[in-house]
Amino acid sequence: MTLHRSLTLASSFAVLAFAFAAQAAAPSDRPWADAKLSADQRAALLDKELTLDERISLLHGPMAMPVMGFQVPHGAIGSAGYIPGVPRLGVPALQESDASLGVTNPLNVRPGDGATALPSGLAQAATFNARLIYEGGAVVGREARAKGFNVQLAGGVNLARDPRNGRNFEYLGEDPWLAGSLAGSAIKGIQDQGVISTIKHFALNGQETGRMTANSVIEEGAHRESDLLAFEIAIEKGQPGSVMCAYNLVNGDYSCGNSHLLNTVLKRDWGYKGWVMSDWGAVHATDYAIKGLDQQSGEQLDGTTWFGEPLKAAVEKGEISAARVSDMSRRILRSMFAAGLFDRPAAKSEIDYAANGAVSLEAAREGIVLLKNTEGLLPLAKTARSIAVIGGHADAGVLSGGGSSQVVPPGGAKTIIPLGGEGMMAQFRSQYFHPSSPLAAIRKMAPQAKVTFDDGRYVASAVAAAKAADVVVVFGNQWMGEGEDAVDLSLPDGQDALIAAVTATNPRAVVVLQTGGAVAMPWLKQAGAVVEAWYSGARGGDAIADVLFGQVDASGRLPVTFPASLAQYPRERLPGLGAPEKTRFDVDYVEGAEVGYRRFAKTGDKPLFAFGHGLSYTTFAFSNLKVAGGDTLTVSFDVANTGARAGKAAPQVYLTGAGGKALQRLIGFDKIDLKPGETRRVTLAADERLLGRFDVKTNRWVIDRGSYQVAVGAASDDLALKGAADLKGATLKP
């Protein structure tokens, strides 16, 4: 042990000595290596030394997976993408992995290399806890570095405009302040580990059906106040090194060749200093360089390496300026310097999966939402005599979402159910179950009980099991994945009929949902309790049992509205469904900025469960509201735990009126842990943009002078306190 410590210290001193030597040599032969300079200064110095060929080499790269006849490029670890470095100048290669929910290993390109799976994006958003989201990002960043990756394709922040969207589970809900704030925390968590994070998919990537040809149509002001505001907030809070543009068109132009989005909004109005990378297969022309795209990713999927020889030829002909190409490479280098890729290169090392799994467990616990709890059925008593667990492959583990975000656990997934299909995404269409069995966790939690399991294939068998048990825990699974949307909100494979039969048989039935978003619940009235567990990640089975038995409070809150029916949405029929391949079609976002609960407030429709809803095992009271005005609204109030056990409140502050106009916007939230009888004062100041409107003519945010009304409570439909204050009025830069 002493010898090992001596070797470790010697090794550390050697590394430090090398670093100091490199630092001392930096100003003379490589001035950009001087860490005292800003990232902008270092990038400018280095960029001047690049030849045109070297510069071009940084602007495109292949997908680094052995699919469709492609080979893993020399030097690549094997993952989503790879950009070769410039050895002559010490520029490291970009090793890029998908990342929102953990470091992925698509198609087992790195045999046996697993990672910690975080809960789905919606599960994380349901925590309403920015600290937890940051810690999850830090897990992703640490594991990425330890595997040799220096870019994580993370930061999904597209708003959930349609509950059928196949990738809603990756994102952070329907509200711009919630999604933007939490995405910023996740991005910062990754980048604080010395790894670049992206933010994606810019912008209005609201459905998977026809995602390569869908044209998202929206009025500019409404766009700025909704999806773009979520991106703007996340970029400000997280400072991502790269923005990934989307597949779809926005108002007639492809996102990756959309000069208004990339040049005007992102780079001019927001002053974004990083680089824009394409999504894989989203580039259609070389002139995207002029329109704001800086790097072509997954070039094989485009058919033409537009940012390779065609770009070089365009520069040599004067069709694209050399200055613009220099701007492209300089932006990439700047983000590399800012994240520490030159000073602290990623290197393979040991990973503490147990510690990282504990972070995933904490997030899963806080993200589980208790939707219904009749007569205190939950938490379950550990003294229950018999418990029947039914369906959902609860014996195997917990479900995860599919596609490029799919994380494979260390040692591999033990249960994988192929779904088949056609097209590029067919090979990703498998249900993966993280090996954290809810059944095993329930048995461990109630060792004296007789716990039986029925797989739910036959309704009669499940009904018999339910009839023989004191308590029933029946699972309902909805697998969602990239490349496809749900056609409706039902649970597939006849599960609604199964749950209806089980809940009709035994009123002490708890329904646990593992879904990618909102689902219909035709059996809701007869269910004793309903729990939304989402896709709960590496320790999901333990988290589910902990909430069911009250080891922790039920503290998750819905980050999306659960509608009573699709008729409550502006597009009851999914746009593009059944359209011929490669046919362009419009997705008209007529709701504008009134996404989710905002639109429900406007129409007066009653949802199945409202945004922000979530029950607890204790009770909370809100009091002593004070609203101060001036430049913005500052809202202060007390939250008290009035129950008999500790619990976590998620107080929410809404703007409910401005200048006599009724509306509803989340302008603040928090997550606080309170002991029984404890009271805490919460103070939240609103971002001024949430109080105003975007004026397209002046290209400015306008906050009108006048009275503004706010409400505080536990959910968008459960507001206990109301107040108001006057604002001076102001005009803000975009």
XYZ file of C-alpha atoms in Angstrom:
734
model
C 0.000 0.000 0.000
C 2.884 2.362 0.843
C 4.642 1.451 -2.401
C 1.448 2.063 -4.405
C 1.009 5.479 -2.772
C 4.630 6.410 -3.526
C 4.218 5.441 -7.159
C 0.991 7.418 -7.362
C 2.632 10.523 -5.898
C 5.633 10.154 -8.197
C 3.318 9.800 -11.136
C 1.369 12.902 -10.091
C 4.551 14.953 -9.715
C 5.677 13.813 -13.158
C 2.389 14.952 -14.679
C 2.652 18.317 -12.924
C 6.262 18.757 -14.009
C 5.283 18.034 -17.606
C 2.414 20.511 -17.388
C 4.658 23.241 -15.990
C 7.279 22.536 -18.637
C 4.658 22.736 -21.374
C 3.327 25.960 -19.863
C 6.794 27.482 -19.764
C 7.432 26.569 -23.394
C 4.065 27.792 -24.581
C 4.740 31.483 -25.288
C 7.748 30.864 -27.539
C 6.677 28.140 -29.954
C 2.926 27.792 -29.309
C 1.525 30.973 -27.798
C -2.021 29.559 -27.856
C -0.941 27.070 -25.180
C -0.746 29.904 -22.645
C -3.642 29.154 -20.292
C -3.525 32.722 -18.965
C -5.040 33.940 -22.225
C -8.790 33.870 -22.870
C -10.339 31.127 -24.981
C -11.005 33.728 -27.682
C -7.378 34.876 -27.748
C -6.025 31.335 -27.808
C -8.386 30.279 -30.598
C -7.431 33.306 -32.706
C -3.715 32.614 -32.293
C -4.058 28.955 -33.194
C -6.463 29.512 -36.067
C -3.932 31.776 -37.811
C -1.521 28.840 -38.038
C -3.960 26.496 -39.816
C -3.584 25.801 -43.504
C -6.755 25.726 -45.582
C -6.651 21.921 -45.665
C -6.209 21.727 -41.892
C -9.027 24.193 -41.360
C -11.340 22.232 -43.661
C -10.454 19.015 -41.817
C -11.993 20.443 -38.633
C -15.258 21.246 -40.370
C -16.508 17.767 -41.204
C -16.333 14.243 -39.868
C -17.895 10.798 -40.126
C -20.213 8.783 -37.970
C -17.852 6.494 -36.093
C -19.985 3.351 -36.090
C -19.834 0.207 -38.244
C -23.276 0.588 -39.827
C -24.522 0.577 -43.418
C -21.114 -0.618 -44.604
C -19.230 2.202 -42.816
C -16.032 1.552 -40.903
C -14.897 3.054 -37.612
C -12.307 5.676 -38.658
C -8.693 5.241 -37.630
C -8.142 7.043 -34.337
C -11.801 7.027 -33.334
C -12.896 5.397 -30.093
C -16.093 4.287 -31.768
C -19.259 6.275 -31.164
C -21.589 8.771 -32.803
C -18.959 10.991 -34.364
C -15.308 11.777 -34.879
C -13.439 14.866 -36.076
C -9.699 14.223 -36.640
C -7.350 16.627 -34.914
C -4.369 18.500 -36.301
C -1.298 16.738 -34.862
C 1.119 19.317 -36.301
C -0.353 21.982 -34.018
C -1.412 19.789 -31.117
C -5.143 20.038 -31.850
C -6.853 16.982 -30.326
C -9.464 14.977 -32.180
C -13.103 15.417 -31.204
C -14.454 12.122 -29.888
C -18.220 12.564 -29.788
C -20.781 10.418 -28.005
C -24.520 10.680 -27.533
C -25.130 11.651 -24.007
C -28.340 13.172 -22.673
C -29.084 10.204 -20.414
C -25.577 8.750 -20.124
C -22.615 7.833 -22.334
C -23.927 5.580 -25.091
C -22.330 2.618 -26.827
C -24.389 2.235 -30.004
C -24.509 -1.261 -31.468
C -21.859 -2.328 -28.947
C -19.187 -0.630 -31.086
C -16.972 -0.701 -27.978
C -17.555 -4.301 -26.858
C -18.779 -4.523 -23.283
C -18.382 -0.822 -22.508
C -21.375 0.153 -20.392
C -22.270 3.366 -18.581
C -24.511 4.730 -15.856
C -28.014 5.380 -17.158
C -29.716 8.467 -15.797
C -33.507 8.577 -15.694
C -35.175 9.932 -18.825
C -35.241 13.663 -19.466
C -38.879 13.926 -18.400
C -38.090 12.047 -15.189
C -35.266 14.472 -14.476
C -37.487 17.443 -15.280
C -40.106 16.043 -12.895
C -37.656 16.542 -10.022
C -37.961 20.331 -10.411
C -34.476 20.212 -8.872
C -31.662 22.013 -10.707
C -29.044 20.656 -8.295
C -29.908 17.063 -9.137
C -29.826 17.816 -12.854
C -26.371 19.354 -12.492
C -25.125 16.277 -10.629
C -26.508 14.035 -13.369
C -24.659 16.094 -15.957
C -21.489 15.761 -13.895
C -21.899 11.959 -13.939
C -22.128 12.031 -17.737
C -19.091 14.314 -17.997
C -16.952 12.245 -15.628
C -17.758 8.968 -17.349
C -17.192 10.519 -20.779
C -13.698 11.715 -19.794
C -12.891 8.335 -18.275
C -13.798 6.656 -21.570
C -11.735 9.108 -23.643
C -14.613 11.232 -24.985
C -14.410 15.016 -25.073
C -17.753 15.937 -26.663
C -21.165 14.897 -25.410
C -24.173 15.295 -27.693
C -26.394 16.278 -24.783
C -28.627 19.179 -23.802
C -31.983 18.232 -25.346
C -34.332 21.157 -24.758
C -37.095 20.947 -27.391
C -40.457 21.715 -25.831
C -43.055 18.938 -25.669
C -45.663 20.415 -28.008
C -47.250 17.052 -28.816
C -47.553 14.194 -26.299
C -46.987 11.646 -29.080
C -43.466 12.847 -29.916
C -41.141 9.850 -29.813
C -38.299 11.862 -28.266
C -40.226 13.734 -25.589
C -38.693 11.365 -23.054
C -35.228 12.790 -23.837
C -36.320 16.378 -23.306
C -37.334 18.452 -20.294
C -41.013 19.196 -20.652
C -43.323 21.822 -22.077
C -42.307 24.997 -20.261
C -39.444 27.241 -21.472
C -38.303 28.349 -18.009
C -38.282 24.834 -16.548
C -36.693 23.220 -19.608
C -34.176 26.007 -20.193
C -33.101 26.225 -16.556
C -32.667 22.484 -16.124
C -30.936 22.000 -19.480
C -28.509 24.749 -18.519
C -27.744 22.920 -15.264
C -27.147 19.612 -17.073
C -24.862 21.249 -19.642
C -22.864 23.002 -16.934
C -22.528 19.725 -15.052
C -20.992 18.080 -18.120
C -18.715 20.949 -19.055
C -17.399 21.431 -15.526
C -15.750 18.033 -16.004
C -13.705 19.282 -18.968
C -16.001 17.922 -21.660
C -17.863 19.908 -24.318
C -21.646 19.607 -24.304
C -23.968 20.469 -27.135
C -27.483 21.801 -26.869
C -30.038 20.343 -29.300
C -32.055 20.154 -31.563
C -32.176 23.753 -32.778
C -35.086 24.301 -33.298
C -38.752 23.240 -33.218
C -37.888 19.562 -33.621
C -41.339 18.722 -32.276
C -42.076 15.308 -33.786
C -40.315 12.294 -35.274
C -42.867 11.541 -37.990
C -41.341 12.847 -41.213
C -38.618 14.593 -39.239
C -36.423 15.041 -42.340
C -39.158 16.827 -44.314
C -41.447 18.399 -41.702
C -41.667 22.174 -41.979
C -42.317 23.733 -38.572
C -44.366 26.871 -39.125
C -44.572 29.477 -36.384
C -44.852 33.240 -35.989
C -41.518 34.821 -35.027
C -42.647 36.454 -31.798
C -44.273 33.256 -30.578
C -41.138 31.285 -31.437
C -38.967 33.692 -29.449
C -41.303 33.399 -26.453
C -41.385 29.584 -26.411
C -38.890 27.132 -27.906
C -36.245 29.743 -28.691
C -36.558 31.166 -25.176
C -35.877 27.701 -23.736
C -32.715 27.483 -25.848
C -31.692 31.034 -24.962
C -32.041 30.412 -21.224
C -30.155 27.106 -21.404
C -27.332 28.656 -23.435
C -26.994 31.513 -20.952
C -26.947 29.192 -17.937
C -24.896 26.332 -19.379
C -22.672 27.972 -22.014
C -22.605 24.867 -24.258
C -19.630 24.600 -26.583
C -21.791 23.658 -29.549
C -25.350 23.971 -30.791
C -26.700 21.051 -32.815
C -29.199 22.097 -35.464
C -32.160 19.877 -36.289
C -33.410 17.770 -39.203
C -36.652 19.638 -39.798
C -37.313 22.845 -41.654
C -38.367 26.002 -39.811
C -40.580 28.418 -41.719
C -39.433 26.995 -45.044
C -35.680 26.578 -44.533
C -33.847 23.542 -43.178
C -32.678 24.174 -39.637
C -29.033 23.527 -40.488
C -29.222 25.944 -43.417
C -31.478 28.479 -41.755
C -29.676 31.825 -41.775
C -32.330 33.475 -39.643
C -31.972 30.899 -36.868
C -28.201 30.487 -37.006
C -26.822 33.837 -38.106
C -29.479 36.269 -36.909
C -30.930 34.761 -33.733
C -28.140 32.593 -32.377
C -24.955 34.368 -33.377
C -26.041 37.998 -33.748
C -28.869 38.513 -31.274
C -27.655 36.098 -28.605
C -23.937 36.641 -29.244
C -23.236 32.909 -29.217
C -19.487 32.236 -29.470
C -19.424 28.450 -29.914
C -19.964 26.443 -33.073
C -23.002 24.989 -34.797
C -22.753 21.330 -35.704
C -25.276 19.540 -37.857
C -27.355 16.623 -36.802
C -26.269 13.409 -38.502
C -27.585 13.503 -42.062
C -28.993 17.041 -41.912
C -26.774 18.842 -44.450
C -27.983 19.332 -48.011
C -25.604 21.871 -49.552
C -22.217 23.558 -49.204
C -23.781 27.001 -48.878
C -25.010 26.029 -45.412
C -21.619 27.439 -44.397
C -22.801 30.898 -45.423
C -26.106 30.348 -43.630
C -24.459 29.735 -40.275
C -23.533 26.037 -40.060
C -19.950 25.506 -38.889
C -19.480 21.746 -39.020
C -20.941 18.787 -40.902
C -21.454 15.747 -38.669
C -21.994 12.136 -39.735
C -21.024 13.057 -43.277
C -21.664 9.591 -44.709
C -25.375 9.993 -44.033
C -25.509 13.103 -46.229
C -24.183 11.248 -49.264
C -21.813 14.136 -49.998
C -19.129 15.571 -47.756
C -20.336 19.105 -48.414
C -17.861 20.664 -45.997
C -14.893 18.776 -47.463
C -13.684 19.217 -51.023
C -16.810 21.132 -52.150
C -16.239 23.712 -49.419
C -12.542 24.000 -50.222
C -13.356 24.522 -53.893
C -15.944 27.182 -53.012
C -13.337 29.056 -50.987
C -10.765 28.844 -53.762
C -13.337 30.170 -56.255
C -14.298 33.010 -53.922
C -17.878 31.761 -53.554
C -17.400 31.445 -49.785
C -14.979 33.810 -48.107
C -11.834 32.599 -46.406
C -12.820 34.777 -43.454
C -16.066 32.832 -43.004
C -14.232 29.496 -43.041
C -11.753 30.881 -40.519
C -14.691 31.921 -38.349
C -15.986 28.352 -38.500
C -12.739 26.745 -37.358
C -12.065 29.464 -34.779
C -15.439 28.859 -33.150
C -14.623 25.161 -32.784
C -11.187 25.881 -31.332
C -12.640 28.445 -28.944
C -15.020 25.909 -27.423
C -12.211 23.379 -27.179
C -10.085 25.865 -25.241
C -13.020 27.000 -23.073
C -13.801 23.428 -22.007
C -10.162 22.592 -21.310
C -9.615 20.048 -24.080
C -6.069 21.303 -24.697
C -5.081 21.726 -21.048
C -6.828 18.691 -19.559
C -7.210 16.098 -22.292
C -9.614 13.232 -21.654
C -7.895 9.992 -20.698
C -9.209 6.559 -19.876
C -9.508 5.850 -16.155
C -11.505 3.848 -13.651
C -15.179 4.730 -13.120
C -17.010 4.523 -9.795
C -20.266 3.103 -11.124
C -21.643 2.613 -7.610
C -21.310 6.306 -6.764
C -22.709 7.360 -10.120
C -25.568 4.905 -9.726
C -26.427 6.594 -6.435
C -26.856 9.903 -8.288
C -29.143 8.195 -10.785
C -31.121 6.671 -7.903
C -31.632 10.049 -6.236
C -32.855 11.593 -9.484
C -35.216 8.663 -10.124
C -36.694 8.904 -6.635
C -37.404 12.624 -6.979
C -38.704 12.263 -10.527
C -41.384 9.663 -9.767
C -44.785 11.354 -9.677
C -47.653 10.178 -7.508
C -50.685 11.027 -9.638
C -53.471 9.475 -7.569
C -53.658 7.987 -4.070
C -57.086 6.876 -2.899
C -57.564 6.711 0.878
C -53.834 6.662 1.534
C -53.213 3.366 -0.258
C -49.624 4.486 -0.631
C -47.187 4.213 0.953
C -47.564 0.458 1.178
C -47.089 -1.175 4.552
C -44.106 -3.474 4.828
C -46.369 -5.741 6.869
C -48.636 -6.545 3.913
C -49.364 -10.265 3.831
C -49.489 -10.735 0.069
C -48.534 -8.553 -2.891
C -49.153 -9.452 -6.518
C -46.797 -7.807 -9.001
C -48.141 -7.934 -12.545
C -46.737 -7.155 -15.975
C -44.171 -4.730 -17.322
C -41.296 -7.250 -17.199
C -40.917 -6.104 -13.597
C -38.964 -9.261 -12.878
C -36.274 -8.254 -15.386
C -35.727 -4.562 -14.759
C -36.970 -1.125 -15.760
C -37.729 0.029 -19.285
C -35.661 2.644 -21.114
C -36.320 4.757 -24.189
C -34.776 3.853 -27.540
C -32.659 5.482 -30.211
C -29.407 7.387 -30.049
C -29.863 8.124 -26.331
C -29.964 4.417 -25.405
C -27.536 3.693 -22.573
C -26.298 0.160 -22.038
C -25.454 -0.658 -18.397
C -22.059 -1.971 -17.285
C -22.003 -5.666 -18.066
C -24.717 -5.214 -20.694
C -28.495 -5.364 -20.586
C -29.761 -8.803 -19.588
C -33.190 -8.313 -21.124
C -33.506 -6.967 -24.658
C -36.690 -7.417 -26.676
C -36.253 -6.701 -30.418
C -39.228 -4.988 -32.021
C -38.171 -5.341 -35.647
C -39.020 -2.811 -38.313
C -37.460 -1.228 -41.366
C -35.261 1.740 -42.199
C -32.145 3.182 -40.633
C -33.554 3.201 -37.082
C -34.708 -0.447 -37.246
C -31.475 -1.675 -35.675
C -32.180 0.552 -32.666
C -35.769 -0.683 -32.215
C -35.310 -2.866 -29.161
C -36.682 -2.550 -25.666
C -33.775 -2.440 -23.219
C -34.416 -3.112 -19.555
C -31.901 -1.800 -17.043
C -31.260 -4.684 -14.623
C -32.799 -3.048 -11.572
C -35.812 -5.245 -10.945
C -38.842 -3.634 -9.254
C -39.996 -7.144 -8.293
C -36.732 -7.881 -6.486
C -36.788 -4.473 -4.803
C -40.375 -4.995 -3.607
C -39.485 -8.411 -2.204
C -36.522 -6.903 -0.386
C -38.690 -4.096 1.001
C -41.380 -6.486 2.315
C -39.531 -9.671 3.308
C -42.442 -11.018 5.356
C -44.952 -10.731 2.531
C -45.792 -13.355 -0.046
C -44.850 -11.543 -3.263
C -45.968 -13.239 -6.465
C -45.322 -12.284 -10.085
C -47.573 -12.691 -13.108
C -46.198 -11.585 -16.478
C -49.571 -10.193 -17.572
C -49.756 -11.994 -20.906
C -53.117 -13.498 -20.050
C -55.758 -11.330 -18.433
C -57.432 -14.265 -16.688
C -54.191 -15.271 -14.995
C -53.486 -11.698 -13.905
C -57.007 -11.314 -12.528
C -56.627 -14.516 -10.510
C -53.332 -13.226 -9.060
C -54.932 -9.877 -8.206
C -57.912 -11.534 -6.535
C -55.656 -13.632 -4.298
C -53.518 -10.716 -3.070
C -54.019 -8.017 -0.457
C -52.298 -5.449 -2.656
C -51.559 -5.362 -6.381
C -48.774 -3.503 -8.188
C -49.496 -3.615 -11.917
C -47.086 -2.128 -14.436
C -47.959 -0.409 -17.694
C -45.162 0.103 -20.237
C -45.000 2.415 -23.228
C -41.761 2.132 -25.204
C -40.870 5.274 -27.116
C -37.870 5.852 -29.339
C -36.165 8.086 -31.832
C -37.463 7.926 -35.377
C -41.127 7.309 -34.616
C -44.045 8.799 -32.736
C -46.869 7.144 -30.860
C -50.032 7.048 -32.966
C -52.226 7.650 -29.904
C -51.968 7.784 -26.117
C -52.909 4.197 -25.345
C -50.653 1.661 -23.676
C -49.651 -0.812 -26.418
C -50.169 -4.577 -26.514
C -53.555 -4.511 -24.794
C -52.157 -3.281 -21.482
C -55.062 -0.903 -20.862
C -57.436 -3.886 -20.923
C -55.138 -5.774 -18.555
C -54.973 -2.867 -16.099
C -58.726 -2.307 -16.324
C -59.398 -5.945 -15.437
C -56.889 -5.966 -12.566
C -58.094 -2.692 -11.032
C -61.713 -3.815 -11.333
C -60.841 -7.006 -9.459
C -58.899 -5.472 -6.582
C -59.468 -1.832 -5.521
C -56.117 -1.908 -3.706
C -54.308 -1.874 -7.027
C -51.381 0.459 -7.655
C -50.651 1.212 -11.313
C -47.001 1.998 -12.057
C -46.470 3.608 -15.450
C -43.169 3.409 -17.312
C -43.813 5.718 -20.228
C -42.132 8.241 -22.495
C -44.734 10.885 -21.716
C -48.427 11.412 -21.209
C -50.783 8.469 -21.740
C -54.539 8.002 -21.534
C -55.892 6.182 -18.496
C -59.309 4.677 -19.269
C -59.060 2.704 -16.019
C -58.166 5.726 -13.831
C -61.364 5.925 -11.758
C -61.087 2.368 -10.478
C -57.323 2.391 -9.795
C -56.423 2.742 -6.141
C -53.228 4.657 -6.871
C -51.290 5.705 -9.954
C -47.552 6.324 -10.093
C -45.694 7.766 -13.101
C -42.185 6.302 -12.981
C -41.111 7.312 -16.533
C -37.881 5.553 -17.604
C -36.117 5.448 -14.272
C -32.533 4.547 -15.168
C -29.791 2.471 -13.602
C -31.393 2.124 -10.147
C -35.014 2.491 -11.217
C -36.320 -0.657 -9.560
C -34.986 0.475 -6.198
C -36.403 3.970 -6.725
C -39.870 2.624 -7.518
C -39.899 0.428 -4.414
C -38.588 3.280 -2.253
C -41.487 5.495 -3.319
C -44.118 2.738 -3.123
C -43.144 1.889 0.456
C -42.508 5.469 1.565
C -38.786 5.166 2.155
C -38.718 8.580 0.478
C -41.459 11.102 -0.084
C -43.296 11.119 -3.369
C -41.969 14.456 -4.603
C -42.031 14.412 -8.424
C -44.150 16.961 -10.294
C -45.396 16.721 -13.872
C -43.248 18.674 -16.381
C -45.903 18.056 -19.040
C -49.686 18.187 -19.084
C -51.497 14.851 -19.297
C -54.500 15.597 -21.553
C -57.916 14.033 -21.197
C -57.824 13.364 -24.946
C -55.946 14.361 -28.079
C -58.939 16.506 -29.030
C -57.590 19.028 -26.500
C -54.511 19.621 -28.697
C -54.413 21.844 -31.804
C -53.337 18.922 -34.013
C -55.505 15.926 -33.217
C -54.197 14.117 -36.287
C -50.422 13.771 -36.313
C -49.047 15.909 -39.192
C -47.363 13.899 -41.934
C -48.724 10.560 -40.765
C -49.037 8.378 -43.868
C -47.433 10.964 -46.171
C -45.189 9.551 -48.933
C -41.507 9.401 -48.041
C -39.505 12.591 -48.760
C -42.697 14.628 -49.102
C -42.549 17.994 -47.398
C -45.469 18.937 -45.191
C -46.246 21.719 -42.742
C -46.579 21.377 -38.998
C -48.490 24.549 -38.229
C -47.875 25.564 -34.623
C -51.007 27.663 -34.380
C -50.781 27.621 -30.586
C -47.674 29.785 -30.881
C -46.153 30.372 -27.454
C -49.172 28.877 -25.661
C -47.640 25.425 -25.247
C -49.112 22.800 -22.933
C -50.604 24.202 -19.719
C -50.529 27.730 -21.174
C -52.956 26.673 -23.870
C -55.143 24.782 -21.406
C -55.385 27.990 -19.361
C -56.489 29.823 -22.492
C -59.052 27.272 -23.712
C -60.387 26.346 -20.280
C -60.148 22.631 -21.075
C -59.634 20.347 -18.089
C -56.678 17.973 -18.464
C -56.383 14.527 -16.971
C -53.498 15.821 -14.834
C -52.168 19.357 -14.909
C -48.619 20.582 -15.385
C -46.882 20.671 -11.999
C -49.242 18.129 -10.446
C -47.860 15.602 -8.006
C -49.049 14.287 -4.645
C -46.951 13.861 -1.522
C -46.986 11.669 1.572
C -47.144 14.797 3.695
C -48.977 18.115 3.368
C -47.707 21.617 2.657
C -49.149 25.064 3.273
C -48.255 28.324 1.529
C -48.581 31.685 3.298
C -47.285 35.234 3.758
C -47.030 36.175 0.104
C -45.162 39.351 -0.775
C -44.816 40.577 -4.358
C -42.413 43.412 -5.143
C -42.289 45.175 -8.494
C -40.071 47.685 -10.225
C -37.810 46.273 -12.924
C -39.068 42.725 -12.398
C -41.277 40.731 -10.050
C -39.749 39.402 -6.851
C -42.012 36.938 -5.108
C -41.521 35.824 -1.495
C -43.625 33.354 0.473
C -43.488 30.765 3.242
C -43.755 27.017 2.689
C -44.598 24.887 5.721
C -44.683 21.125 6.137
C -47.970 20.643 7.969
C -47.839 16.856 7.919
C -46.381 14.175 10.165
C -43.370 13.185 8.064
C -40.541 14.816 6.141
C -41.208 15.692 2.542
C -40.101 17.737 -0.450
C -42.201 20.577 -1.779
C -41.903 21.990 -5.283
C -43.431 25.468 -5.006
C -44.314 27.077 -8.324
C -44.861 30.737 -9.144
C -47.032 31.706 -12.100
C -47.707 34.966 -13.854
C -51.491 34.980 -14.193
C -52.209 38.412 -15.598
C -50.551 41.417 -17.209
C -52.226 44.708 -18.080
C -55.684 43.243 -17.612
C -54.920 40.249 -19.852
C -55.356 36.813 -18.314
C -52.586 34.296 -19.017
C -50.472 31.700 -17.278
C -46.687 31.382 -17.308
C -44.313 29.649 -14.933
C -41.890 32.326 -13.745
C -40.218 30.516 -10.845
C -39.878 27.192 -9.051
C -37.840 25.579 -6.308
C -37.405 22.235 -4.532
C -37.147 22.280 -0.745
C -36.829 19.516 1.830
C -38.852 20.176 4.964
C -39.122 18.334 8.266
C -42.530 18.007 9.941
C -43.548 21.408 11.254
C -40.700 23.205 9.494
C -41.314 26.462 7.617
C -38.990 28.043 5.090
C -39.177 31.329 3.245
C -38.671 31.189 -0.494
C -37.779 34.202 -2.639
C -37.783 34.021 -6.430
C -37.091 36.816 -8.913
C -38.573 36.461 -12.395
C -36.539 36.626 -15.562
C -37.896 39.772 -17.209
C -38.475 37.998 -20.532
C -41.079 35.791 -18.895
C -43.084 38.902 -18.044
C -42.953 40.496 -21.463
C -43.475 39.923 -25.141
C -41.132 39.849 -28.078
C -41.800 42.707 -30.486
C -40.829 41.546 -33.958
C -40.783 45.043 -35.476
C -38.196 46.394 -33.039
C -36.516 43.024 -32.437
C -36.724 43.689 -28.694
C -38.363 42.283 -25.587
C -40.998 44.688 -24.300
C -42.230 44.741 -20.717
C -45.222 47.034 -20.518
C -45.711 49.394 -17.625
C -48.558 48.386 -15.335
C -49.906 45.874 -12.868
C -48.878 42.213 -12.994
C -50.676 39.405 -11.167
C -49.000 36.297 -9.791
C -50.099 33.123 -8.030
C -48.174 30.615 -5.944
C -49.004 26.989 -5.336
C -48.338 23.297 -5.792
C -49.337 23.003 -9.472
C -50.668 25.025 -12.380
C -54.217 24.144 -11.262
C -53.571 24.327 -7.515
C -52.695 27.928 -6.689
C -53.054 28.920 -3.043
C -51.754 32.502 -2.946
C -52.432 35.469 -5.197
C -50.815 38.870 -5.363
C -49.788 41.693 -7.666
C -47.229 44.426 -8.170
C -46.468 47.188 -10.645
C -43.606 47.137 -13.137
C -41.889 50.229 -14.518
C -41.816 48.850 -18.029
C -38.702 48.359 -20.139
C -37.325 47.450 -23.544
C -34.652 44.749 -23.583
C -32.218 43.550 -26.200
C -33.162 40.282 -27.927
